[in-house]
């Protein structure tokens, strides 16, 4: 929170200029704290849900039912709709048609855990995997474990007229309450959505009429422990590359117990899962250099994952300086390199020398660096820039001279470049929203390109399940060194399914009975 007007008011947003590192307060009346946010295909931001507590009303009011639109160019915002129920800590994802999927959240915050039986008892989830027989119960004050306090539903926001679909209850959210707010969402090449809630994961097709299992992917394994808020881990979809566009995700850190407390050590494990149809979906455990929960994982242009922020003990949560549910910051960042052998992919890099815990954030800049800021519970006000090793190698850096501002699926386009003799990697990195260790819509698509002396002919992604319509950073690299990014918009198309991904006849589009009901 930023204090303004002689400390008589607070703001929860600023417009930050990465060129000169200046900022201006930006007022949003309906509290967007702990909301979900992502960019619409036209580049404006949608902010879904928020906090159930208002401060200095009517200047700053309850926002957990609000759907807001922020225009960064015009520097204004507007309310465009409201959810029927509150969504505190929801997740947002762009669907292949450009509409926005909003999933989960809560109507009351949960702090501290005990043990109780799951409200659904023993059985199997919609994907055929065993459900957990243990559920964490909140304690302290009025922090009930009753699932009626959950928002165990999803809704779809039309990104053109901003109408909301009816809310549909998801079984996976009922089964994993209460450690499933800010569920991880990733659009898969099949068009289904990978959802990780609690310690369960499923691949579901979600539309306004209901959700159904993606039989092409099939049943997915359970994780040892829940990885969502407040036992916050991180999830990254590794770079997608043709012709098969195999989908692998890595789930990083979190708490090391099923029902963690402020004294629980963080996990030092990451889990690689291949969610490509027809593959072995078993968890592949790897050990990080440090235990970490509340980490921020950022996809770099070279295909590696930069991991920073977080704590080595505790859970997410807290209220203001000195009131933290976590301790011992994980100040030393790490890199995950998927090109290295299993078991050798994690390595320590820079030490920020700053504990960044609850309400920290990090995101990729157009200079191929990472901007890092925040940490409410340590009162941290400084921002930092991480400069990866590829910008310190001394090798020449490609310069993009020309590139289109808009591209369409499966079309060829040219990139003009200078300062290097060729290009050997061209990627599109989706502009992502980031909060609480969740990076909404983060993905990278490696393009098929044919470089010449000073230009490269590249083919756009084949369809909107590989790269949903919207804005991307275009990076061109040579010998591991990326250019600065140009912003490219992938246009919406009503016919992008004309170029499906060939995945060895896996039956990707087949579905199972619905796992959602009207709510």
XYZ file of C-alpha atoms in Angstrom:
519
model
C 0.000 0.000 0.000
C 1.273 3.481 -0.915
C 0.364 6.278 1.487
C -0.648 9.574 -0.152
C -2.154 12.945 0.802
C -0.036 13.347 3.928
C -0.665 9.737 4.925
C -4.434 10.270 5.080
C -5.175 7.922 2.163
C -3.686 4.814 0.626
C -3.280 3.562 -2.936
C -2.814 -0.047 -3.965
C -1.554 0.664 -7.484
C 0.995 2.808 -9.293
C 1.984 3.386 -12.910
C 5.685 2.505 -13.002
C 8.018 3.697 -15.773
C 10.827 1.192 -16.361
C 12.734 3.685 -18.520
C 13.431 6.269 -15.836
C 12.207 4.282 -12.788
C 9.610 6.819 -11.750
C 6.044 6.122 -10.698
C 2.718 7.834 -10.153
C -0.060 6.697 -7.778
C -3.012 5.131 -9.611
C -6.362 5.099 -7.851
C -8.681 2.090 -8.001
C -11.658 2.581 -5.701
C -12.716 -1.074 -5.301
C -9.789 -2.702 -3.495
C -7.782 -4.842 -5.958
C -5.544 -6.316 -3.257
C -5.184 -10.084 -3.702
C -7.026 -10.039 -7.037
C -6.309 -11.908 -10.259
C -5.179 -9.975 -13.309
C -4.185 -10.575 -16.921
C -4.126 -8.684 -20.203
C -7.023 -8.784 -22.645
C -6.195 -9.463 -26.315
C -6.268 -5.688 -26.945
C -3.639 -5.020 -24.261
C -5.881 -3.604 -21.554
C -5.779 -5.312 -18.164
C -8.677 -7.054 -16.455
C -8.563 -7.183 -12.646
C -10.906 -9.772 -11.144
C -11.951 -9.834 -7.514
C -9.921 -8.428 -4.658
C -10.114 -7.702 -0.979
C -13.173 -8.024 1.258
C -12.072 -5.112 3.461
C -12.443 -1.435 2.593
C -10.209 1.367 3.892
C -11.340 4.997 4.161
C -14.614 4.281 2.331
C -15.916 5.603 0.010
C -12.418 6.479 -1.226
C -11.338 2.834 -1.002
C -14.006 0.145 -0.762
C -14.539 -3.632 -0.747
C -13.494 -5.057 -4.114
C -13.863 -8.833 -4.044
C -16.867 -8.889 -6.391
C -15.499 -6.295 -8.796
C -14.409 -6.783 -12.399
C -12.346 -3.793 -13.521
C -10.687 -2.739 -16.741
C -7.411 -0.793 -16.655
C -6.117 1.069 -19.722
C -2.410 1.663 -19.234
C -2.130 3.924 -22.265
C -4.995 6.226 -21.288
C -4.177 5.664 -17.598
C -7.739 5.138 -16.487
C -9.913 2.336 -15.176
C -13.584 1.410 -15.099
C -15.867 -1.115 -13.441
C -17.296 -3.389 -16.132
C -19.111 -6.086 -14.129
C -19.547 -7.763 -10.741
C -19.401 -11.390 -9.635
C -22.457 -12.750 -7.768
C -20.148 -13.870 -4.948
C -16.817 -12.627 -3.673
C -13.504 -13.731 -5.159
C -10.543 -13.116 -2.885
C -7.369 -14.728 -4.314
C -8.842 -15.864 -7.674
C -6.862 -16.867 -10.760
C -7.323 -15.544 -14.305
C -6.314 -17.076 -17.643
C -6.861 -16.184 -21.303
C -8.732 -18.899 -23.183
C -7.965 -19.773 -26.792
C -10.884 -17.625 -28.001
C -9.580 -14.583 -26.132
C -12.146 -14.670 -23.341
C -11.005 -14.671 -19.720
C -11.389 -17.665 -17.426
C -11.727 -16.727 -13.734
C -11.372 -19.574 -11.243
C -11.691 -19.962 -7.503
C -10.989 -17.619 -4.662
C -12.556 -17.305 -1.247
C -15.031 -15.178 0.641
C -12.992 -15.139 3.830
C -9.263 -15.426 4.457
C -7.892 -18.599 6.015
C -4.998 -18.491 8.493
C -3.447 -21.366 10.397
C -4.338 -25.014 9.922
C -5.513 -28.092 11.754
C -6.808 -31.426 10.479
C -10.279 -32.578 9.574
C -11.926 -34.961 7.158
C -12.581 -33.819 3.619
C -16.204 -32.676 3.119
C -16.467 -35.089 0.188
C -14.960 -38.005 2.079
C -12.958 -40.729 0.385
C -13.342 -41.449 -3.291
C -11.974 -40.457 -6.658
C -11.836 -37.149 -8.474
C -13.154 -36.583 -11.980
C -9.805 -37.552 -13.507
C -9.768 -40.914 -11.754
C -7.086 -40.118 -9.171
C -7.655 -40.699 -5.472
C -8.949 -37.742 -3.494
C -7.293 -36.679 -0.282
C -8.856 -37.895 2.959
C -7.320 -35.019 4.912
C -8.360 -31.410 4.685
C -6.809 -28.438 6.429
C -9.083 -26.454 8.702
C -8.632 -22.839 9.588
C -8.486 -21.793 13.192
C -8.208 -18.511 15.008
C -11.002 -15.948 15.103
C -13.712 -16.451 12.502
C -11.641 -18.478 10.031
C -13.980 -21.425 9.334
C -13.155 -24.447 7.211
C -16.744 -24.712 5.975
C -16.575 -25.029 2.164
C -19.435 -22.544 1.881
C -16.809 -19.884 2.449
C -15.016 -20.995 -0.693
C -15.774 -19.688 -4.155
C -15.457 -23.160 -5.667
C -16.588 -22.000 -9.078
C -15.388 -20.670 -12.385
C -16.871 -18.024 -14.663
C -15.934 -16.752 -18.103
C -15.676 -13.055 -18.913
C -16.372 -12.074 -22.521
C -13.376 -9.921 -23.424
C -15.346 -7.816 -25.907
C -18.624 -6.969 -24.172
C -17.521 -7.893 -20.592
C -20.548 -10.033 -19.850
C -20.076 -12.867 -17.350
C -21.194 -16.444 -17.791
C -23.063 -18.183 -14.990
C -20.839 -19.527 -12.226
C -20.161 -23.273 -12.380
C -18.953 -25.309 -9.413
C -15.736 -27.292 -9.907
C -15.425 -30.527 -7.970
C -11.656 -30.192 -7.664
C -12.120 -26.931 -5.763
C -14.553 -28.522 -3.311
C -12.224 -31.460 -2.738
C -9.153 -29.359 -2.050
C -10.597 -26.454 -0.029
C -9.229 -24.481 1.740
C -5.666 -24.603 0.324
C -6.636 -23.940 -3.270
C -7.027 -20.197 -3.665
C -4.937 -18.764 -6.480
C -5.131 -22.149 -8.267
C -2.562 -22.600 -11.025
C -4.054 -22.394 -14.532
C -2.306 -23.141 -17.818
C -3.807 -23.374 -21.295
C -2.589 -26.609 -22.898
C -1.966 -27.162 -26.636
C -5.125 -29.299 -26.761
C -7.213 -26.279 -25.764
C -7.959 -27.676 -22.310
C -6.881 -25.984 -19.095
C -4.467 -27.545 -16.657
C -5.683 -26.671 -13.167
C -3.600 -27.376 -10.067
C -5.659 -26.939 -6.904
C -4.421 -28.056 -3.507
C -2.433 -31.208 -4.240
C -4.569 -32.284 -7.215
C -4.306 -31.534 -10.923
C -6.651 -32.064 -13.850
C -6.862 -31.130 -17.522
C -10.351 -29.755 -18.191
C -12.140 -28.190 -21.112
C -14.001 -25.225 -19.655
C -16.715 -23.272 -21.417
C -19.863 -21.410 -20.314
C -21.958 -24.601 -20.419
C -19.699 -26.753 -18.271
C -16.352 -28.429 -17.771
C -15.263 -31.846 -19.013
C -12.099 -33.878 -18.686
C -9.517 -33.912 -21.467
C -9.263 -37.657 -22.122
C -6.319 -37.068 -24.421
C -4.282 -36.034 -21.409
C -5.986 -38.448 -19.031
C -5.514 -38.812 -15.254
C -2.735 -36.783 -13.672
C -0.879 -37.516 -10.419
C -1.441 -35.909 -7.059
C 1.306 -33.847 -5.465
C 2.652 -34.727 -2.003
C 1.337 -31.465 -0.510
C -0.957 -28.594 -1.494
C 0.869 -25.869 -3.433
C -1.639 -23.002 -3.549
C -2.205 -20.063 -1.207
C -1.258 -19.917 1.592
C 1.189 -22.815 1.115
C 2.275 -21.072 -2.039
C 4.486 -22.780 -4.579
C 5.063 -21.726 -8.190
C 4.202 -23.245 -11.576
C 5.783 -22.688 -14.986
C 4.798 -24.105 -18.361
C 8.152 -24.769 -20.044
C 8.681 -23.364 -23.582
C 6.439 -24.775 -26.296
C 8.164 -25.715 -29.534
C 6.880 -27.280 -32.747
C 6.126 -29.481 -34.415
C 4.748 -31.480 -31.464
C 4.420 -28.665 -28.884
C 4.928 -31.069 -26.011
C 3.718 -29.562 -22.745
C 5.773 -29.902 -19.581
C 5.167 -27.998 -16.373
C 7.389 -27.590 -13.356
C 5.810 -27.077 -9.925
C 8.257 -25.411 -7.583
C 8.521 -25.375 -3.800
C 5.709 -24.498 -1.427
C 5.260 -25.912 2.066
C 6.647 -29.287 3.134
C 3.568 -30.500 5.050
C -0.031 -31.084 4.126
C -1.348 -28.554 6.635
C 1.491 -26.119 7.182
C 1.852 -23.373 9.787
C 4.156 -20.411 10.254
C 6.749 -22.847 11.650
C 6.699 -25.355 8.784
C 9.881 -25.590 6.695
C 9.457 -24.798 3.016
C 9.863 -27.544 0.449
C 13.175 -27.883 -1.387
C 11.614 -29.982 -4.154
C 10.348 -29.194 -7.624
C 8.238 -31.583 -9.669
C 8.391 -31.903 -13.440
C 5.218 -33.253 -15.044
C 4.813 -34.054 -18.731
C 1.157 -33.330 -19.535
C 1.470 -34.135 -23.259
C -1.168 -36.659 -24.367
C 0.152 -40.212 -24.495
C 3.139 -39.598 -22.217
C 4.052 -40.841 -18.744
C 2.630 -38.246 -16.362
C 4.593 -39.367 -13.293
C 6.077 -36.711 -11.023
C 9.815 -36.233 -11.533
C 11.283 -34.782 -8.353
C 14.338 -32.543 -8.457
C 16.052 -30.805 -5.543
C 16.601 -27.061 -5.518
C 19.589 -25.324 -3.955
C 17.380 -23.813 -1.231
C 13.955 -24.551 0.239
C 11.460 -21.931 -0.917
C 7.791 -21.038 -0.732
C 6.179 -17.849 -2.138
C 8.805 -17.838 -4.895
C 8.436 -16.011 -8.222
C 9.364 -18.049 -11.298
C 9.997 -16.091 -14.520
C 10.571 -17.562 -17.993
C 13.662 -15.986 -19.586
C 14.137 -15.616 -23.377
C 16.753 -18.395 -23.420
C 14.183 -20.905 -22.124
C 15.502 -21.082 -18.568
C 13.439 -20.271 -15.467
C 14.601 -17.600 -13.017
C 13.399 -18.206 -9.450
C 13.553 -15.484 -6.799
C 11.822 -14.145 -3.674
C 10.066 -16.191 -1.015
C 10.791 -17.665 2.393
C 12.373 -20.813 3.799
C 9.926 -21.224 6.696
C 6.188 -20.632 7.075
C 3.193 -19.839 4.904
C 1.972 -16.863 2.916
C 0.092 -14.171 4.771
C 0.490 -11.289 7.127
C -0.721 -7.765 7.539
C 1.761 -4.956 7.380
C 5.326 -4.555 8.513
C 6.441 -7.017 11.164
C 3.343 -9.240 10.942
C 4.510 -12.147 8.808
C 3.471 -15.797 8.706
C 6.863 -16.642 7.170
C 10.493 -16.195 8.113
C 14.064 -16.522 6.787
C 13.893 -15.063 3.299
C 15.194 -16.960 0.282
C 17.360 -14.105 -0.973
C 19.581 -16.131 -3.307
C 17.968 -16.679 -6.699
C 18.185 -19.856 -8.768
C 18.047 -20.850 -12.413
C 16.310 -23.951 -13.774
C 17.788 -25.053 -17.100
C 15.593 -27.676 -18.836
C 18.388 -28.497 -21.318
C 20.541 -30.000 -18.561
C 20.245 -33.625 -17.337
C 17.608 -34.334 -14.713
C 18.985 -33.720 -11.260
C 21.421 -31.094 -12.552
C 19.009 -28.396 -13.649
C 18.938 -26.131 -10.584
C 21.817 -23.759 -9.839
C 22.200 -20.728 -7.577
C 22.827 -17.333 -9.150
C 22.604 -13.810 -7.716
C 22.043 -12.849 -4.085
C 19.576 -9.965 -3.783
C 20.578 -9.463 -0.124
C 16.951 -8.513 0.526
C 14.312 -10.729 2.095
C 11.293 -10.472 -0.182
C 8.409 -12.484 1.204
C 4.651 -11.846 1.266
C 3.372 -9.566 -1.514
C 6.584 -9.615 -3.529
C 6.617 -9.804 -7.304
C 8.866 -10.204 -10.327
C 8.410 -9.971 -14.081
C 10.384 -10.014 -17.318
C 11.219 -6.627 -18.834
C 11.617 -5.862 -22.527
C 15.355 -5.559 -21.888
C 15.418 -9.308 -21.080
C 16.053 -8.535 -17.413
C 13.813 -9.196 -14.396
C 12.252 -6.405 -12.335
C 11.774 -7.407 -8.684
C 9.899 -5.502 -5.984
C 7.737 -5.733 -2.894
C 7.543 -7.534 0.448
C 4.797 -6.067 2.601
C 5.660 -7.886 5.812
C 9.272 -6.645 5.807
C 8.304 -3.106 4.784
C 10.484 -3.324 1.669
C 10.195 -0.320 -0.676
C 13.224 -0.845 -2.924
C 13.021 -2.279 -6.430
C 15.789 -4.296 -8.063
C 16.814 -5.412 -11.539
C 18.314 -8.858 -12.113
C 20.642 -8.905 -15.117
C 21.068 -12.496 -16.373
C 24.448 -13.902 -17.316
C 23.595 -13.754 -21.023
C 23.758 -9.945 -20.887
C 27.150 -10.075 -19.184
C 28.838 -12.495 -21.596
C 30.468 -9.840 -23.785
C 28.976 -11.424 -26.915
C 27.247 -9.167 -29.456
C 23.572 -8.579 -28.847
C 21.084 -8.783 -31.723
C 19.114 -5.631 -32.453
C 15.633 -5.978 -33.944
C 15.353 -3.330 -36.660
C 11.928 -4.220 -38.018
C 9.122 -6.545 -36.992
C 5.362 -6.462 -37.465
C 3.173 -5.072 -34.710
C 0.426 -7.616 -35.500
C 0.603 -11.208 -36.742
C -1.968 -13.897 -37.537
C -1.834 -17.641 -36.915
C 0.269 -19.813 -39.278
C 1.412 -16.851 -41.359
C 5.022 -15.980 -42.172
C 6.511 -12.684 -41.091
C 9.942 -11.076 -41.355
C 12.283 -9.816 -38.644
C 15.004 -7.398 -39.668
C 18.043 -7.436 -37.390
C 21.565 -6.076 -37.030
C 24.679 -6.365 -34.837
C 24.962 -10.155 -35.282
C 25.570 -12.329 -38.324
C 22.538 -14.534 -37.690
C 19.776 -15.533 -35.266
C 19.452 -18.972 -33.673
C 16.408 -18.548 -31.396
C 13.289 -16.423 -31.733
C 10.580 -16.593 -29.065
C 7.307 -15.000 -28.078
C 6.915 -14.408 -24.329
C 3.377 -13.672 -23.249
C 2.946 -10.499 -21.189
C 1.868 -11.864 -17.816
C 0.301 -10.592 -14.625
C 2.086 -11.514 -11.396
C 1.075 -11.637 -7.736
C 1.522 -14.027 -4.788
C 3.953 -16.158 -6.810
C 1.344 -16.765 -9.533
C 2.206 -15.573 -13.038
C -1.083 -15.464 -14.912
C -0.821 -16.379 -18.632
C 2.972 -16.805 -18.543
C 4.130 -18.859 -21.531
C 6.836 -18.920 -24.187
C 6.524 -20.154 -27.758
C 9.652 -20.926 -29.773
C 9.180 -19.904 -33.414
C 10.321 -21.761 -36.526
C 12.567 -19.287 -38.357
C 14.918 -19.256 -41.360
C 17.560 -16.564 -40.834
C 19.413 -14.832 -43.670
C 22.112 -12.127 -43.590
C 20.049 -9.358 -41.995
C 16.527 -10.728 -41.826
C 14.734 -13.828 -40.644
C 11.510 -15.344 -41.932
C 9.466 -16.768 -39.064
C 6.192 -18.639 -38.891
C 3.594 -17.517 -36.379
C 2.169 -20.106 -33.950
C -0.312 -22.499 -35.595
C -3.345 -21.791 -33.429
C -4.659 -20.020 -30.355
C -4.245 -22.997 -28.025
C -0.495 -22.702 -28.526
C -0.506 -18.913 -28.242
C -3.778 -17.260 -27.147
C -4.540 -13.945 -28.853
C -2.937 -10.961 -27.207
C 0.362 -9.220 -26.646
C 3.790 -10.836 -26.553
C 7.415 -9.832 -26.203
C 9.332 -10.828 -29.339
C 12.959 -11.715 -28.505
C 15.573 -12.651 -31.125
C 18.754 -14.341 -29.868
C 22.150 -15.374 -31.167
C 24.629 -17.547 -29.274
C 22.483 -17.297 -26.167
C 22.203 -13.493 -26.101
C 18.690 -12.065 -26.598
C 17.754 -8.750 -28.165
C 15.550 -6.203 -26.527
C 11.935 -7.126 -27.149
C 9.467 -5.667 -29.579
C 5.790 -5.952 -28.639
C 3.766 -8.076 -31.058
C 0.009 -8.659 -30.949
C -1.381 -11.990 -32.136
C -4.740 -11.232 -33.702
C -7.946 -12.965 -32.712
C -9.192 -15.370 -35.342
C -12.390 -17.300 -35.761
C -10.622 -19.995 -37.768
C -7.428 -20.632 -35.821
C -8.404 -24.280 -35.302
C -7.699 -24.946 -39.009
C -4.124 -25.813 -38.027
C -4.313 -28.313 -35.158
C -1.202 -29.750 -33.567
C -0.364 -33.268 -34.721
C 0.215 -35.228 -31.535
C 0.427 -38.758 -32.858
C -3.320 -39.396 -32.931
C -3.690 -38.956 -29.202
C -7.363 -38.023 -29.314
C -6.639 -34.713 -27.624
C -10.098 -33.293 -28.061
C -12.020 -36.164 -26.513
C -13.903 -35.436 -23.333
C -15.274 -37.187 -20.300
C -18.485 -36.427 -18.398
C -18.789 -32.936 -16.985
C -17.119 -32.160 -13.664
C -18.910 -28.874 -13.142
C -22.424 -27.927 -12.123
C -24.258 -24.667 -12.035
C -23.547 -22.688 -8.900
